[in-house]
Amino acid sequence: MRPLAKAPLARHPGVMSRIARRFDRLRAENRAAFIPFVMAGDPSYEASLEIVRALPGAGADLIELGVCFTDPMADGPAIQLAGQRALAAGQTLRRTLDLVSAFREEDQETPIVLMGYYNPIYAYGVERFLKDAKAAGVDGLIVVDLPPEEDEELCLPARKAELDFVRLATPTTDEARLPSVVRNSSGFVYYVSVAGITGGATGEAGAVATAVSRLRSASGLPVAVGFGVKTEARAAEVARDADAVVVGSALIEALAAGLPDGEAAARDAVLDLASRLSRAIRAARQPSEAL
């Protein structure tokens, strides 16, 4: 088992972001975070709000909230279909911010990170988006198609607005590339454990552990591992080394499987799987006799 990453530096003396506070607490508890990904507006605004509101009770430590987009190049079939369902239901970036605002009426503690693509933000207007996202209660951004060379486009303005900007690293991020990847990152680093789209198989455990250690050392930030974590056993395996485990496609697939029986059944399927994944992650670092 690898040690947890050191606490990220506060942005202002004595002030820590919700994300930093949450990882601080997890570090004290010696466990990895469970970060579920769900698509805002899937299968409807109302149903997705119910799911997001219930996720902390199902064991979510942070929540990644997808922003639907017509051309999601990094996503596999499950999340592509989730985005299409959300778009068909009328979901927009503005409605996604409204969903976060509604969530914050009941929960002021659970960090929320928006994950998506730059085009909807660009169309919305960067300055307006950052102001509205901060007001809504968003804590961080993952924008998969903005490389470090474009940091002035959104990353640096987001940091100035006190929103964490979470950068992706992959198995192909070499020593020459790594410094630019982590330079302006904050909150945590998201390690894409395979060179591919969401929903694929995760990398071999030893390789993931080595990558997590390398990224922690380079960034000084917690490292979350995602893309392809689908089972309780695999989530627990990743949780022994990573600071967080991200699960998306498996939850989206559970939702889709439940939809023929109605939105309530889809919601319950997501929350049931989330609860099982959370329990596995929480137990991962316990003594074997406690498992």
PDB file of C-alpha atoms in Angstrom:
ATOM      1  CA  MET A   1       0.000   0.000   0.000  1.00  0.00           C
ATOM      2  CA  ARG A   2       1.381   3.387  -1.005  1.00  0.00           C
ATOM      3  CA  PRO A   3       1.230   6.466   1.262  1.00  0.00           C
ATOM      4  CA  LEU A   4      -1.352   9.091   0.468  1.00  0.00           C
ATOM      5  CA  ALA A   5      -0.260  12.247  -1.272  1.00  0.00           C
ATOM      6  CA  LYS A   6       0.625  15.323   0.724  1.00  0.00           C
ATOM      7  CA  ALA A   7      -2.090  17.905   1.159  1.00  0.00           C
ATOM      8  CA  PRO A   8      -2.362  20.396  -1.713  1.00  0.00           C
ATOM      9  CA  LEU A   9      -1.372  23.931  -0.895  1.00  0.00           C
ATOM     10  CA  ALA A  10      -4.226  26.243   0.010  1.00  0.00           C
ATOM     11  CA  ARG A  11      -4.979  28.980  -2.492  1.00  0.00           C
ATOM     12  CA  HIS A  12      -5.097  31.581   0.261  1.00  0.00           C
ATOM     13  CA  PRO A  13      -3.528  31.372   3.748  1.00  0.00           C
ATOM     14  CA  GLY A  14      -5.841  29.396   6.011  1.00  0.00           C
ATOM     15  CA  VAL A  15      -8.337  28.616   3.227  1.00  0.00           C
ATOM     16  CA  MET A  16      -8.664  25.239   1.514  1.00  0.00           C
ATOM     17  CA  SER A  17     -10.935  24.244  -1.311  1.00  0.00           C
ATOM     18  CA  ARG A  18     -13.689  21.680  -0.758  1.00  0.00           C
ATOM     19  CA  ILE A  19     -11.611  19.205  -2.760  1.00  0.00           C
ATOM     20  CA  ALA A  20      -8.513  19.731  -0.614  1.00  0.00           C
ATOM     21  CA  ARG A  21     -10.554  19.453   2.591  1.00  0.00           C
ATOM     22  CA  ARG A  22     -12.098  16.212   1.421  1.00  0.00           C
ATOM     23  CA  PHE A  23      -8.742  14.643   0.569  1.00  0.00           C
ATOM     24  CA  ASP A  24      -7.399  15.829   3.923  1.00  0.00           C
ATOM     25  CA  ARG A  25     -10.189  13.944   5.673  1.00  0.00           C
ATOM     26  CA  LEU A  26      -9.644  10.826   3.587  1.00  0.00           C
ATOM     27  CA  ARG A  27      -5.935  10.941   4.347  1.00  0.00           C
ATOM     28  CA  ALA A  28      -6.723  10.946   8.062  1.00  0.00           C
ATOM     29  CA  GLU A  29      -9.035   7.958   7.538  1.00  0.00           C
ATOM     30  CA  ASN A  30      -6.387   6.156   5.436  1.00  0.00           C
ATOM     31  CA  ARG A  31      -8.713   5.377   2.578  1.00  0.00           C
ATOM     32  CA  ALA A  32      -9.155   6.250  -1.071  1.00  0.00           C
ATOM     33  CA  ALA A  33     -11.992   8.415  -2.333  1.00  0.00           C
ATOM     34  CA  PHE A  34     -14.847   6.998  -4.351  1.00  0.00           C
ATOM     35  CA  ILE A  35     -15.629   9.344  -7.252  1.00  0.00           C
ATOM     36  CA  PRO A  36     -18.673   8.338  -9.297  1.00  0.00           C
ATOM     37  CA  PHE A  37     -19.235   9.908 -12.697  1.00  0.00           C
ATOM     38  CA  VAL A  38     -22.786  10.541 -13.877  1.00  0.00           C
ATOM     39  CA  MET A  39     -24.050  12.567 -16.810  1.00  0.00           C
ATOM     40  CA  ALA A  40     -26.041  15.686 -15.907  1.00  0.00           C
ATOM     41  CA  GLY A  41     -29.508  15.426 -17.428  1.00  0.00           C
ATOM     42  CA  ASP A  42     -29.422  11.657 -17.966  1.00  0.00           C
ATOM     43  CA  PRO A  43     -32.089  10.385 -18.361  1.00  0.00           C
ATOM     44  CA  SER A  44     -33.768  13.687 -17.417  1.00  0.00           C
ATOM     45  CA  TYR A  45     -32.909  16.761 -15.372  1.00  0.00           C
ATOM     46  CA  GLU A  46     -35.148  15.658 -12.505  1.00  0.00           C
ATOM     47  CA  ALA A  47     -33.901  12.072 -12.421  1.00  0.00           C
ATOM     48  CA  SER A  48     -30.242  13.082 -12.604  1.00  0.00           C
ATOM     49  CA  LEU A  49     -30.721  15.598  -9.784  1.00  0.00           C
ATOM     50  CA  GLU A  50     -32.215  12.821  -7.650  1.00  0.00           C
ATOM     51  CA  ILE A  51     -29.225  10.608  -8.415  1.00  0.00           C
ATOM     52  CA  VAL A  52     -26.643  13.306  -7.662  1.00  0.00           C
ATOM     53  CA  ARG A  53     -28.371  14.240  -4.410  1.00  0.00           C
ATOM     54  CA  ALA A  54     -28.384  10.593  -3.321  1.00  0.00           C
ATOM     55  CA  LEU A  55     -24.798   9.742  -4.281  1.00  0.00           C
ATOM     56  CA  PRO A  56     -23.153  11.026  -1.051  1.00  0.00           C
ATOM     57  CA  GLY A  57     -25.485   8.770   0.915  1.00  0.00           C
ATOM     58  CA  ALA A  58     -24.381   5.897  -1.307  1.00  0.00           C
ATOM     59  CA  GLY A  59     -20.750   6.561  -0.396  1.00  0.00           C
ATOM     60  CA  ALA A  60     -19.541   9.132  -2.934  1.00  0.00           C
ATOM     61  CA  ASP A  61     -16.704  11.287  -1.602  1.00  0.00           C
ATOM     62  CA  LEU A  62     -16.534  13.557  -4.654  1.00  0.00           C
ATOM     63  CA  ILE A  63     -18.816  13.642  -7.698  1.00  0.00           C
ATOM     64  CA  GLU A  64     -17.828  14.016 -11.332  1.00  0.00           C
ATOM     65  CA  LEU A  65     -20.712  15.496 -13.256  1.00  0.00           C
ATOM     66  CA  GLY A  66     -20.636  15.099 -17.008  1.00  0.00           C
ATOM     67  CA  VAL A  67     -21.462  18.013 -19.303  1.00  0.00           C
ATOM     68  CA  CYS A  68     -23.165  16.594 -22.382  1.00  0.00           C
ATOM     69  CA  PHE A  69     -21.669  17.395 -25.769  1.00  0.00           C
ATOM     70  CA  THR A  70     -22.413  16.306 -29.326  1.00  0.00           C
ATOM     71  CA  ASP A  71     -18.862  15.110 -30.095  1.00  0.00           C
ATOM     72  CA  PRO A  72     -17.405  13.415 -26.978  1.00  0.00           C
ATOM     73  CA  MET A  73     -14.179  12.095 -28.474  1.00  0.00           C
ATOM     74  CA  ALA A  74     -12.736  10.625 -25.249  1.00  0.00           C
ATOM     75  CA  ASP A  75     -15.865   8.701 -24.293  1.00  0.00           C
ATOM     76  CA  GLY A  76     -16.882   5.161 -25.043  1.00  0.00           C
ATOM     77  CA  PRO A  77     -20.341   3.994 -26.125  1.00  0.00           C
ATOM     78  CA  ALA A  78     -21.967   4.025 -22.668  1.00  0.00           C
ATOM     79  CA  ILE A  79     -21.126   7.647 -21.896  1.00  0.00           C
ATOM     80  CA  GLN A  80     -21.788   8.734 -25.480  1.00  0.00           C
ATOM     81  CA  LEU A  81     -25.307   7.329 -25.161  1.00  0.00           C
ATOM     82  CA  ALA A  82     -25.738   9.021 -21.789  1.00  0.00           C
ATOM     83  CA  GLY A  83     -24.847  12.338 -23.394  1.00  0.00           C
ATOM     84  CA  GLN A  84     -27.295  11.717 -26.209  1.00  0.00           C
ATOM     85  CA  ARG A  85     -30.084  10.955 -23.725  1.00  0.00           C
ATOM     86  CA  ALA A  86     -29.280  14.142 -21.830  1.00  0.00           C
ATOM     87  CA  LEU A  87     -29.232  16.265 -24.978  1.00  0.00           C
ATOM     88  CA  ALA A  88     -32.530  14.749 -26.102  1.00  0.00           C
ATOM     89  CA  ALA A  89     -34.000  15.657 -22.704  1.00  0.00           C
ATOM     90  CA  GLY A  90     -32.990  19.299 -23.190  1.00  0.00           C
ATOM     91  CA  GLN A  91     -29.881  19.392 -20.994  1.00  0.00           C
ATOM     92  CA  THR A  92     -27.558  22.362 -21.512  1.00  0.00           C
ATOM     93  CA  LEU A  93     -24.531  23.762 -19.736  1.00  0.00           C
ATOM     94  CA  ARG A  94     -26.797  26.332 -18.047  1.00  0.00           C
ATOM     95  CA  ARG A  95     -29.092  23.569 -16.795  1.00  0.00           C
ATOM     96  CA  THR A  96     -26.051  21.667 -15.531  1.00  0.00           C
ATOM     97  CA  LEU A  97     -25.070  24.682 -13.441  1.00  0.00           C
ATOM     98  CA  ASP A  98     -28.674  24.890 -12.238  1.00  0.00           C
ATOM     99  CA  LEU A  99     -28.435  21.240 -11.186  1.00  0.00           C
ATOM    100  CA  VAL A 100     -25.303  21.990  -9.144  1.00  0.00           C
ATOM    101  CA  SER A 101     -27.081  24.950  -7.510  1.00  0.00           C
ATOM    102  CA  ALA A 102     -30.000  22.697  -6.578  1.00  0.00           C
ATOM    103  CA  PHE A 103     -27.597  20.106  -5.148  1.00  0.00           C
ATOM    104  CA  ARG A 104     -25.922  22.794  -3.032  1.00  0.00           C
ATOM    105  CA  GLU A 105     -29.249  23.629  -1.391  1.00  0.00           C
ATOM    106  CA  GLU A 106     -28.876  20.360   0.519  1.00  0.00           C
ATOM    107  CA  ASP A 107     -25.156  19.594   0.449  1.00  0.00           C
ATOM    108  CA  GLN A 108     -22.409  22.134   1.054  1.00  0.00           C
ATOM    109  CA  GLU A 109     -19.654  19.602   1.669  1.00  0.00           C
ATOM    110  CA  THR A 110     -19.367  17.136  -1.217  1.00  0.00           C
ATOM    111  CA  PRO A 111     -17.044  18.436  -3.949  1.00  0.00           C
ATOM    112  CA  ILE A 112     -18.398  18.534  -7.498  1.00  0.00           C
ATOM    113  CA  VAL A 113     -16.152  18.507 -10.557  1.00  0.00           C
ATOM    114  CA  LEU A 114     -17.572  19.166 -14.010  1.00  0.00           C
ATOM    115  CA  MET A 115     -16.104  16.944 -16.710  1.00  0.00           C
ATOM    116  CA  GLY A 116     -16.508  17.610 -20.383  1.00  0.00           C
ATOM    117  CA  TYR A 117     -15.235  19.453 -23.441  1.00  0.00           C
ATOM    118  CA  TYR A 118     -14.286  23.033 -24.149  1.00  0.00           C
ATOM    119  CA  ASN A 119     -16.787  23.813 -26.893  1.00  0.00           C
ATOM    120  CA  PRO A 120     -19.845  24.282 -24.614  1.00  0.00           C
ATOM    121  CA  ILE A 121     -17.797  26.501 -22.278  1.00  0.00           C
ATOM    122  CA  TYR A 122     -16.444  28.552 -25.178  1.00  0.00           C
ATOM    123  CA  ALA A 123     -19.954  29.031 -26.544  1.00  0.00           C
ATOM    124  CA  TYR A 124     -21.215  30.031 -23.102  1.00  0.00           C
ATOM    125  CA  GLY A 125     -18.359  32.506 -22.655  1.00  0.00           C
ATOM    126  CA  VAL A 126     -15.376  31.722 -20.423  1.00  0.00           C
ATOM    127  CA  GLU A 127     -15.711  34.688 -18.064  1.00  0.00           C
ATOM    128  CA  ARG A 128     -19.449  34.231 -17.684  1.00  0.00           C
ATOM    129  CA  PHE A 129     -19.075  30.476 -17.243  1.00  0.00           C
ATOM    130  CA  LEU A 130     -16.464  30.762 -14.500  1.00  0.00           C
ATOM    131  CA  LYS A 131     -18.550  33.328 -12.622  1.00  0.00           C
ATOM    132  CA  ASP A 132     -21.703  31.212 -12.891  1.00  0.00           C
ATOM    133  CA  ALA A 133     -19.914  27.956 -12.061  1.00  0.00           C
ATOM    134  CA  LYS A 134     -18.405  29.445  -8.923  1.00  0.00           C
ATOM    135  CA  ALA A 135     -21.772  30.876  -7.873  1.00  0.00           C
ATOM    136  CA  ALA A 136     -23.454  27.510  -8.481  1.00  0.00           C
ATOM    137  CA  GLY A 137     -21.022  25.681  -6.206  1.00  0.00           C
ATOM    138  CA  VAL A 138     -18.767  23.930  -8.712  1.00  0.00           C
ATOM    139  CA  ASP A 139     -15.370  23.062  -7.236  1.00  0.00           C
ATOM    140  CA  GLY A 140     -13.303  21.983 -10.211  1.00  0.00           C
ATOM    141  CA  LEU A 141     -13.135  21.346 -13.936  1.00  0.00           C
ATOM    142  CA  ILE A 142     -11.856  18.519 -16.112  1.00  0.00           C
ATOM    143  CA  VAL A 143     -11.745  19.632 -19.747  1.00  0.00           C
ATOM    144  CA  VAL A 144     -10.391  16.737 -21.740  1.00  0.00           C
ATOM    145  CA  ASP A 145      -9.603  18.536 -24.994  1.00  0.00           C
ATOM    146  CA  LEU A 146      -7.587  21.507 -23.658  1.00  0.00           C
ATOM    147  CA  PRO A 147      -3.858  20.666 -23.535  1.00  0.00           C
ATOM    148  CA  PRO A 148      -1.392  22.516 -21.274  1.00  0.00           C
ATOM    149  CA  GLU A 149      -0.327  24.687 -24.219  1.00  0.00           C
ATOM    150  CA  GLU A 150      -3.775  26.296 -23.998  1.00  0.00           C
ATOM    151  CA  ASP A 151      -3.685  27.039 -20.257  1.00  0.00           C
ATOM    152  CA  GLU A 152      -4.398  30.729 -20.812  1.00  0.00           C
ATOM    153  CA  GLU A 153      -7.667  29.778 -22.512  1.00  0.00           C
ATOM    154  CA  LEU A 154      -9.367  28.331 -19.420  1.00  0.00           C
ATOM    155  CA  CYS A 155      -6.997  26.742 -16.887  1.00  0.00           C
ATOM    156  CA  LEU A 156      -5.387  29.932 -15.619  1.00  0.00           C
ATOM    157  CA  PRO A 157      -8.650  31.929 -15.568  1.00  0.00           C
ATOM    158  CA  ALA A 158     -10.254  29.037 -13.658  1.00  0.00           C
ATOM    159  CA  ARG A 159      -7.469  29.012 -11.094  1.00  0.00           C
ATOM    160  CA  LYS A 160      -7.825  32.785 -10.718  1.00  0.00           C
ATOM    161  CA  ALA A 161     -11.550  32.247 -10.104  1.00  0.00           C
ATOM    162  CA  GLU A 162     -10.615  29.701  -7.381  1.00  0.00           C
ATOM    163  CA  LEU A 163     -11.848  26.697  -9.308  1.00  0.00           C
ATOM    164  CA  ASP A 164      -9.527  23.702  -9.347  1.00  0.00           C
ATOM    165  CA  PHE A 165      -8.358  22.587 -12.781  1.00  0.00           C
ATOM    166  CA  VAL A 166      -7.819  18.842 -12.869  1.00  0.00           C
ATOM    167  CA  ARG A 167      -5.434  17.617 -15.514  1.00  0.00           C
ATOM    168  CA  LEU A 168      -5.405  14.202 -17.182  1.00  0.00           C
ATOM    169  CA  ALA A 169      -2.272  12.061 -17.407  1.00  0.00           C
ATOM    170  CA  THR A 170      -2.001   8.799 -19.347  1.00  0.00           C
ATOM    171  CA  PRO A 171       0.400   5.869 -19.701  1.00  0.00           C
ATOM    172  CA  THR A 172       1.978   7.755 -22.615  1.00  0.00           C
ATOM    173  CA  THR A 173       2.734  10.893 -20.551  1.00  0.00           C
ATOM    174  CA  ASP A 174       6.525  10.691 -20.527  1.00  0.00           C
ATOM    175  CA  GLU A 175       9.121  12.517 -18.430  1.00  0.00           C
ATOM    176  CA  ALA A 176       9.447  15.299 -20.999  1.00  0.00           C
ATOM    177  CA  ARG A 177       5.697  15.932 -21.059  1.00  0.00           C
ATOM    178  CA  LEU A 178       4.858  15.444 -17.384  1.00  0.00           C
ATOM    179  CA  PRO A 179       6.082  18.818 -16.033  1.00  0.00           C
ATOM    180  CA  SER A 180       3.828  20.762 -18.399  1.00  0.00           C
ATOM    181  CA  VAL A 181       0.879  18.503 -17.579  1.00  0.00           C
ATOM    182  CA  VAL A 182       1.081  19.053 -13.820  1.00  0.00           C
ATOM    183  CA  ARG A 183       2.398  22.631 -13.798  1.00  0.00           C
ATOM    184  CA  ASN A 184      -0.957  24.404 -13.366  1.00  0.00           C
ATOM    185  CA  SER A 185      -2.988  21.430 -12.129  1.00  0.00           C
ATOM    186  CA  SER A 186      -4.854  21.649  -8.849  1.00  0.00           C
ATOM    187  CA  GLY A 187      -7.289  19.596  -6.801  1.00  0.00           C
ATOM    188  CA  PHE A 188      -6.025  16.229  -7.975  1.00  0.00           C
ATOM    189  CA  VAL A 189      -4.476  14.584 -11.028  1.00  0.00           C
ATOM    190  CA  TYR A 190      -6.678  12.199 -13.000  1.00  0.00           C
ATOM    191  CA  TYR A 191      -4.704   9.194 -14.231  1.00  0.00           C
ATOM    192  CA  VAL A 192      -6.278   7.612 -17.304  1.00  0.00           C
ATOM    193  CA  SER A 193      -5.003   4.101 -16.712  1.00  0.00           C
ATOM    194  CA  VAL A 194      -5.273   3.016 -20.363  1.00  0.00           C
ATOM    195  CA  ALA A 195      -4.511   4.796 -23.613  1.00  0.00           C
ATOM    196  CA  GLY A 196      -8.032   4.750 -24.955  1.00  0.00           C
ATOM    197  CA  ILE A 197     -11.637   5.803 -24.415  1.00  0.00           C
ATOM    198  CA  THR A 198     -13.790   5.496 -21.308  1.00  0.00           C
ATOM    199  CA  GLY A 199     -15.089   2.047 -20.526  1.00  0.00           C
ATOM    200  CA  GLY A 200     -12.017   0.080 -21.619  1.00  0.00           C
ATOM    201  CA  ALA A 201     -10.000  -2.252 -19.416  1.00  0.00           C
ATOM    202  CA  THR A 202      -7.830  -0.656 -16.743  1.00  0.00           C
ATOM    203  CA  GLY A 203      -4.083  -1.037 -16.692  1.00  0.00           C
ATOM    204  CA  GLU A 204      -2.262  -3.816 -14.832  1.00  0.00           C
ATOM    205  CA  ALA A 205      -2.153  -3.216 -11.065  1.00  0.00           C
ATOM    206  CA  GLY A 206       1.627  -2.913 -10.765  1.00  0.00           C
ATOM    207  CA  ALA A 207       1.805  -0.435 -13.624  1.00  0.00           C
ATOM    208  CA  VAL A 208      -1.001   1.648 -12.122  1.00  0.00           C
ATOM    209  CA  ALA A 209       0.725   1.723  -8.714  1.00  0.00           C
ATOM    210  CA  THR A 210       3.984   2.874 -10.295  1.00  0.00           C
ATOM    211  CA  ALA A 211       2.193   5.576 -12.277  1.00  0.00           C
ATOM    212  CA  VAL A 212       0.330   6.828  -9.201  1.00  0.00           C
ATOM    213  CA  SER A 213       3.574   7.167  -7.244  1.00  0.00           C
ATOM    214  CA  ARG A 214       5.230   8.988 -10.146  1.00  0.00           C
ATOM    215  CA  LEU A 215       2.352  11.432 -10.555  1.00  0.00           C
ATOM    216  CA  ARG A 216       2.163  12.156  -6.823  1.00  0.00           C
ATOM    217  CA  SER A 217       5.859  12.974  -6.742  1.00  0.00           C
ATOM    218  CA  ALA A 218       5.639  15.222  -9.792  1.00  0.00           C
ATOM    219  CA  SER A 219       2.518  17.137  -8.782  1.00  0.00           C
ATOM    220  CA  GLY A 220       2.270  17.040  -4.985  1.00  0.00           C
ATOM    221  CA  LEU A 221      -1.425  16.302  -5.528  1.00  0.00           C
ATOM    222  CA  PRO A 222      -3.673  13.312  -4.884  1.00  0.00           C
ATOM    223  CA  VAL A 223      -4.025  10.974  -7.851  1.00  0.00           C
ATOM    224  CA  ALA A 224      -7.368   9.555  -8.991  1.00  0.00           C
ATOM    225  CA  VAL A 225      -7.436   6.525 -11.288  1.00  0.00           C
ATOM    226  CA  GLY A 226     -10.228   5.990 -13.775  1.00  0.00           C
ATOM    227  CA  PHE A 227     -11.286   4.728 -17.225  1.00  0.00           C
ATOM    228  CA  GLY A 228     -12.422   1.113 -17.103  1.00  0.00           C
ATOM    229  CA  VAL A 229     -12.893   0.493 -13.364  1.00  0.00           C
ATOM    230  CA  LYS A 230     -16.116  -1.534 -13.442  1.00  0.00           C
ATOM    231  CA  THR A 231     -16.134  -4.150 -10.685  1.00  0.00           C
ATOM    232  CA  GLU A 232     -15.926  -4.053  -6.912  1.00  0.00           C
ATOM    233  CA  ALA A 233     -12.795  -6.207  -6.983  1.00  0.00           C
ATOM    234  CA  ARG A 234     -11.020  -3.909  -9.439  1.00  0.00           C
ATOM    235  CA  ALA A 235     -12.109  -0.801  -7.538  1.00  0.00           C
ATOM    236  CA  ALA A 236     -10.671  -2.245  -4.319  1.00  0.00           C
ATOM    237  CA  GLU A 237      -7.439  -3.200  -6.093  1.00  0.00           C
ATOM    238  CA  VAL A 238      -6.971   0.349  -7.421  1.00  0.00           C
ATOM    239  CA  ALA A 239      -7.924   1.856  -4.032  1.00  0.00           C
ATOM    240  CA  ARG A 240      -4.958   0.178  -2.336  1.00  0.00           C
ATOM    241  CA  ASP A 241      -2.571   2.461  -4.231  1.00  0.00           C
ATOM    242  CA  ALA A 242      -4.523   5.438  -5.583  1.00  0.00           C
ATOM    243  CA  ASP A 243      -5.908   8.386  -3.661  1.00  0.00           C
ATOM    244  CA  ALA A 244      -9.227   8.056  -5.484  1.00  0.00           C
ATOM    245  CA  VAL A 245     -11.068   5.641  -7.737  1.00  0.00           C
ATOM    246  CA  VAL A 246     -13.285   7.011 -10.527  1.00  0.00           C
ATOM    247  CA  VAL A 247     -16.131   4.875 -11.850  1.00  0.00           C
ATOM    248  CA  GLY A 248     -18.254   6.110 -14.731  1.00  0.00           C
ATOM    249  CA  SER A 249     -19.182   3.688 -17.493  1.00  0.00           C
ATOM    250  CA  ALA A 250     -20.292   0.936 -15.103  1.00  0.00           C
ATOM    251  CA  LEU A 251     -22.708   3.311 -13.377  1.00  0.00           C
ATOM    252  CA  ILE A 252     -24.003   4.626 -16.705  1.00  0.00           C
ATOM    253  CA  GLU A 253     -24.506   1.065 -17.924  1.00  0.00           C
ATOM    254  CA  ALA A 254     -26.448   0.233 -14.735  1.00  0.00           C
ATOM    255  CA  LEU A 255     -28.654   3.266 -15.336  1.00  0.00           C
ATOM    256  CA  ALA A 256     -29.289   2.293 -18.940  1.00  0.00           C
ATOM    257  CA  ALA A 257     -30.139  -1.280 -17.945  1.00  0.00           C
ATOM    258  CA  GLY A 258     -32.737   0.002 -15.496  1.00  0.00           C
ATOM    259  CA  LEU A 259     -34.401   2.476 -17.851  1.00  0.00           C
ATOM    260  CA  PRO A 260     -36.842  -0.011 -19.444  1.00  0.00           C
ATOM    261  CA  ASP A 261     -38.430  -0.270 -15.988  1.00  0.00           C
ATOM    262  CA  GLY A 262     -38.587   3.505 -15.537  1.00  0.00           C
ATOM    263  CA  GLU A 263     -36.434   6.322 -14.165  1.00  0.00           C
ATOM    264  CA  ALA A 264     -36.893   5.219 -10.558  1.00  0.00           C
ATOM    265  CA  ALA A 265     -35.526   1.768 -11.387  1.00  0.00           C
ATOM    266  CA  ALA A 266     -32.597   3.339 -13.233  1.00  0.00           C
ATOM    267  CA  ARG A 267     -31.849   5.579 -10.244  1.00  0.00           C
ATOM    268  CA  ASP A 268     -31.968   2.651  -7.842  1.00  0.00           C
ATOM    269  CA  ALA A 269     -29.652   0.589 -10.057  1.00  0.00           C
ATOM    270  CA  VAL A 270     -27.055   3.376 -10.050  1.00  0.00           C
ATOM    271  CA  LEU A 271     -27.243   3.888  -6.294  1.00  0.00           C
ATOM    272  CA  ASP A 272     -27.073   0.165  -5.553  1.00  0.00           C
ATOM    273  CA  LEU A 273     -23.904  -0.233  -7.605  1.00  0.00           C
ATOM    274  CA  ALA A 274     -22.441   2.951  -6.124  1.00  0.00           C
ATOM    275  CA  SER A 275     -23.016   1.616  -2.608  1.00  0.00           C
ATOM    276  CA  ARG A 276     -21.310  -1.681  -3.436  1.00  0.00           C
ATOM    277  CA  LEU A 277     -18.337   0.049  -5.042  1.00  0.00           C
ATOM    278  CA  SER A 278     -17.999   2.422  -2.105  1.00  0.00           C
ATOM    279  CA  ARG A 279     -17.976  -0.427   0.401  1.00  0.00           C
ATOM    280  CA  ALA A 280     -15.275  -2.228  -1.576  1.00  0.00           C
ATOM    281  CA  ILE A 281     -13.125   0.905  -1.767  1.00  0.00           C
ATOM    282  CA  ARG A 282     -13.544   1.650   1.948  1.00  0.00           C
ATOM    283  CA  ALA A 283     -12.544  -1.896   2.857  1.00  0.00           C
ATOM    284  CA  ALA A 284      -9.528  -2.025   0.537  1.00  0.00           C
ATOM    285  CA  ARG A 285      -6.966  -0.858   3.102  1.00  0.00           C
ATOM    286  CA  GLN A 286      -8.457  -2.579   6.112  1.00  0.00           C
ATOM    287  CA  PRO A 287      -6.633  -5.529   7.720  1.00  0.00           C
ATOM    288  CA  SER A 288      -7.495  -8.755   5.934  1.00  0.00           C
ATOM    289  CA  GLU A 289      -9.434 -10.080   8.902  1.00  0.00           C
ATOM    290  CA  ALA A 290     -11.773  -7.051   8.608  1.00  0.00           C
ATOM    291  CA  LEU A 291     -12.600  -7.722   4.956  1.00  0.00           C
TER     292      LEU A 291
END
